[in-house]
């Protein structure tokens, strides 16, 4: 078998690279446009590199490595590896190439993720040499199984007490202040999310750029407001590759408004809206220690597989 030849990723590679990345999560496929936008919002100085790997004429690998700027740990980097599940030799070469590039860039460690229902991939030699940590569990809900009427009595009072608005409604005629309020809400919520490493605040400019890129999702990004203050949020996003599939984003409540059923009320509101829009499958992932895991199970989500975090550490 020929060895893989690596070269820098170019925009012309986006479509095939996206197909390779999607091998890992076919339940929630990406599209080249979103993939490109995601990279465009990453500060250039923290991008170690993007490469594609060819065996003969065939592209068999896509590699993306970024420093962990969102936690402030710049000597650690994150790897996203796209490969064909059937090509275990290619996956091994991709991992070895990525480790070499991360070391060359001066990083001390590198993290990547793999699903736990691919045992033949997890058995590869590079994974055996890495430290493994369980990370969020992926769950799916078939919306035909979600009967919103069962939940209406439990959430009706909350829906009445709080004003529920979409991002589109909040930003209509905004002079810029609401964007700052949305940013502050997200930071307040994220500081309390159980994460493997402490959360580092996202700069407003970066948040604002993400917000502009997600403009098509504004109608299904929902917020609860009371007495002029944003209290909670729950977002859902239509999958651009398959409009029958949707994914949940961040759901959270500010500390001052917890224990009032807001998270459940907003999730039921969002799920009802997705079902009305013709959604068939709704996906989510949560740390099992996160209270949102239990709430999602109550709402009908069923565990699909777990993500495993693999940390590669090397000596100087």
XYZ file of C-alpha atoms in Angstrom:
316
model
C 0.000 0.000 0.000
C 1.270 3.465 -0.893
C 2.204 5.849 1.903
C 0.136 8.970 2.379
C 1.567 12.195 0.945
C 0.570 15.330 2.865
C 0.249 18.874 1.571
C -1.337 22.119 2.773
C -5.117 22.371 2.595
C -6.461 24.798 -0.029
C -10.039 26.108 -0.485
C -10.404 23.706 -3.409
C -10.095 20.840 -0.897
C -13.020 21.970 1.261
C -15.682 19.646 -0.168
C -13.663 16.416 0.006
C -12.159 17.339 3.375
C -15.641 17.963 4.729
C -16.729 14.503 3.566
C -13.808 12.973 5.455
C -14.567 14.906 8.649
C -18.211 13.830 8.379
C -17.195 10.155 8.521
C -16.800 10.639 12.262
C -20.263 12.083 12.894
C -22.658 11.129 10.069
C -25.606 11.885 12.377
C -24.692 15.581 12.250
C -22.855 16.240 8.976
C -21.133 19.541 8.278
C -21.048 21.456 4.998
C -17.966 23.112 3.460
C -19.322 26.622 3.997
C -19.789 26.099 7.750
C -16.432 24.372 8.020
C -14.733 27.309 6.333
C -16.559 29.834 8.510
C -15.488 27.959 11.625
C -11.860 28.254 10.623
C -12.277 31.897 9.623
C -13.364 32.768 13.170
C -10.285 31.108 14.672
C -7.559 33.672 15.404
C -4.916 33.130 12.723
C -2.043 33.108 15.182
C -3.507 30.025 16.892
C -3.955 27.909 13.761
C -1.052 25.475 13.581
C -2.147 24.181 10.217
C -4.537 22.389 7.900
C -3.416 19.591 5.621
C -4.841 16.915 3.360
C -3.325 13.524 2.699
C -3.342 11.697 -0.630
C -2.692 8.088 -1.485
C -2.163 8.221 -5.213
C -4.994 10.310 -6.677
C -7.337 9.768 -3.732
C -7.672 12.184 -0.814
C -7.789 9.936 2.240
C -7.034 12.285 5.152
C -7.901 15.765 6.364
C -5.993 17.227 9.314
C -6.728 20.401 11.301
C -4.698 21.490 14.347
C -5.456 24.569 16.461
C -3.955 25.804 19.720
C -6.347 25.668 22.654
C -6.762 29.448 22.815
C -10.264 29.255 24.366
C -8.798 27.836 27.600
C -5.626 29.916 27.504
C -3.488 26.750 27.318
C -1.527 27.652 24.207
C 0.982 24.841 24.672
C -1.872 22.390 24.166
C -3.499 21.903 20.767
C -6.615 20.226 19.411
C -6.677 17.871 16.439
C -9.633 17.205 14.150
C -8.857 14.242 11.916
C -10.955 13.231 8.933
C -10.423 9.735 7.555
C -12.220 6.734 6.108
C -13.205 4.258 8.802
C -12.149 1.407 6.523
C -8.651 2.874 6.084
C -6.994 2.101 9.417
C -3.506 2.490 7.981
C -4.407 5.988 6.808
C -5.819 6.907 10.224
C -2.549 5.761 11.842
C -0.477 7.843 9.415
C -2.730 10.835 10.058
C -2.283 10.593 13.826
C 1.483 10.210 13.531
C 1.676 13.173 11.140
C -0.412 15.321 13.483
C 1.763 14.529 16.503
C 4.869 15.463 14.498
C 3.339 18.784 13.414
C 2.175 19.644 16.944
C 5.637 18.948 18.350
C 7.228 20.981 15.585
C 4.964 23.910 16.552
C 6.224 23.733 20.143
C 3.134 22.220 21.741
C 3.524 19.940 24.745
C 0.343 17.956 24.218
C -2.462 17.369 21.723
C -6.064 16.304 22.223
C -8.370 14.609 19.735
C -11.730 12.864 20.040
C -13.032 9.510 18.899
C -16.389 7.808 19.309
C -16.431 4.718 21.516
C -18.409 2.555 19.074
C -15.487 2.292 16.640
C -13.421 -0.381 18.458
C -11.190 -1.156 15.487
C -10.103 2.493 15.360
C -9.593 2.745 19.124
C -7.274 -0.267 18.889
C -4.803 1.617 16.666
C -1.309 1.900 18.125
C -1.266 5.719 18.489
C -4.470 5.652 20.565
C -2.990 2.963 22.801
C -0.162 5.364 23.676
C -2.468 8.254 24.610
C -4.270 9.140 27.844
C -8.016 8.621 27.481
C -10.786 10.626 29.169
C -14.550 10.155 28.705
C -16.147 13.301 27.262
C -19.730 14.216 26.304
C -22.194 11.493 25.447
C -24.068 11.899 22.168
C -27.839 11.398 22.318
C -30.588 11.487 19.703
C -34.325 12.110 19.787
C -36.818 11.229 17.070
C -39.200 14.179 17.200
C -42.185 11.997 16.293
C -41.663 10.456 19.745
C -41.759 13.863 21.443
C -45.302 14.726 22.564
C -45.161 18.368 23.568
C -48.668 18.258 25.034
C -47.369 16.051 27.867
C -45.124 18.914 28.984
C -47.430 21.904 28.585
C -48.823 21.817 32.134
C -45.290 21.723 33.535
C -43.992 24.665 31.524
C -47.048 26.868 30.974
C -46.519 28.974 34.120
C -42.893 29.594 33.224
C -43.820 30.557 29.673
C -46.207 33.131 31.162
C -43.788 34.468 33.768
C -40.889 35.000 31.368
C -40.905 36.619 27.952
C -39.501 34.148 25.404
C -37.912 35.752 22.364
C -35.791 34.558 19.478
C -32.397 36.046 18.718
C -33.954 37.479 15.569
C -36.508 39.368 17.663
C -33.932 40.546 20.196
C -31.589 41.943 17.565
C -34.231 43.672 15.488
C -33.310 47.375 15.432
C -30.512 46.722 17.939
C -28.008 49.524 18.436
C -25.309 47.124 19.620
C -26.192 46.922 23.295
C -28.185 43.695 22.952
C -25.216 41.944 21.362
C -23.209 42.738 24.483
C -26.048 41.434 26.650
C -26.124 38.173 24.674
C -22.357 37.840 25.015
C -22.476 38.464 28.765
C -25.293 35.940 29.215
C -23.306 33.247 27.424
C -20.176 33.946 29.477
C -22.154 33.856 32.747
C -23.662 30.497 31.802
C -20.460 28.927 30.476
C -18.539 29.699 33.658
C -20.792 27.200 35.461
C -20.729 24.446 32.841
C -18.748 21.408 34.077
C -15.755 21.219 31.744
C -12.467 19.263 31.881
C -10.577 22.580 32.144
C -11.781 25.945 33.500
C -13.696 28.057 31.009
C -11.904 31.074 29.557
C -14.033 34.030 28.509
C -14.461 34.429 24.743
C -13.592 37.959 23.552
C -16.651 39.941 22.476
C -15.290 40.514 18.958
C -14.971 36.766 18.390
C -18.444 36.125 19.822
C -19.855 38.845 17.573
C -18.259 37.271 14.506
C -19.786 33.897 15.364
C -23.144 35.575 15.898
C -23.082 37.174 12.458
C -22.139 33.867 10.835
C -25.082 32.129 12.508
C -27.625 34.679 11.249
C -29.724 31.974 9.566
C -30.089 30.305 12.999
C -31.358 33.406 14.802
C -35.054 32.368 14.537
C -34.363 29.207 16.596
C -32.019 30.687 19.198
C -34.368 31.338 22.127
C -33.937 33.532 25.195
C -35.989 34.142 28.324
C -36.219 37.702 29.620
C -37.790 39.147 32.749
C -37.800 42.761 33.964
C -35.524 43.687 31.077
C -32.795 41.155 31.955
C -31.879 38.063 29.973
C -32.240 35.079 32.272
C -31.652 31.983 30.138
C -31.092 30.638 26.642
C -31.670 27.497 24.592
C -30.585 27.205 20.963
C -31.274 24.699 18.206
C -29.691 24.652 14.765
C -30.876 23.195 11.487
C -28.262 20.992 9.857
C -27.350 22.579 6.529
C -26.451 19.229 4.981
C -29.767 17.580 5.920
C -32.648 19.864 6.895
C -34.509 17.027 8.637
C -31.737 16.923 11.228
C -31.246 19.484 13.968
C -28.708 19.916 16.747
C -29.009 21.526 20.133
C -26.616 24.248 21.168
C -26.112 25.791 24.568
C -28.959 25.671 27.083
C -28.337 27.437 30.366
C -29.748 29.672 33.063
C -28.161 32.528 34.996
C -27.608 31.664 38.668
C -30.186 34.144 39.947
C -32.959 32.450 37.932
C -32.237 28.773 38.544
C -34.632 26.333 40.222
C -37.571 27.906 38.411
C -37.951 25.359 35.598
C -36.498 27.717 32.998
C -34.170 25.221 31.314
C -36.976 22.721 30.801
C -39.429 25.409 29.662
C -37.008 26.770 27.065
C -36.036 23.323 25.793
C -39.698 22.319 25.382
C -40.337 25.612 23.593
C -37.375 25.049 21.236
C -38.184 21.390 20.579
C -41.803 22.211 19.837
C -40.641 24.855 17.376
C -38.261 22.431 15.628
C -41.004 19.834 15.304
C -43.311 22.482 13.816
C -40.595 23.318 11.285
C -40.461 19.709 10.072
C -37.488 18.465 12.080
C -37.174 14.678 12.286
C -34.037 14.046 14.367
C -32.646 16.234 17.148
C -29.152 15.560 18.458
C -27.346 16.711 21.570
C -24.310 15.892 23.687
C -23.663 16.439 27.368
C -21.243 15.457 30.072
C -23.085 12.843 32.134
C -22.257 14.898 35.256
C -24.079 17.871 33.748
C -27.676 18.298 35.056
C -28.690 18.839 31.410
C -28.008 15.132 30.791
C -30.838 14.120 33.138
C -33.164 16.751 31.687
C -32.533 15.547 28.136
C -33.194 11.949 29.162
C -36.515 13.045 30.690
C -37.425 14.780 27.433
C -36.856 11.582 25.463
C -33.255 11.773 24.200
C -31.584 8.370 24.087
C -27.884 7.689 24.450
C -26.206 6.861 21.130
C -22.468 6.717 21.848
C -19.781 8.411 23.917
C -16.944 10.621 22.796
C -13.526 9.739 24.183
C -10.844 12.386 24.528
C -7.327 11.183 23.710
C -4.423 13.278 24.963
C -1.017 12.754 23.403
C 1.807 13.956 25.662
C 5.462 13.839 24.743
C 8.717 14.519 26.513
C 10.889 17.478 25.542
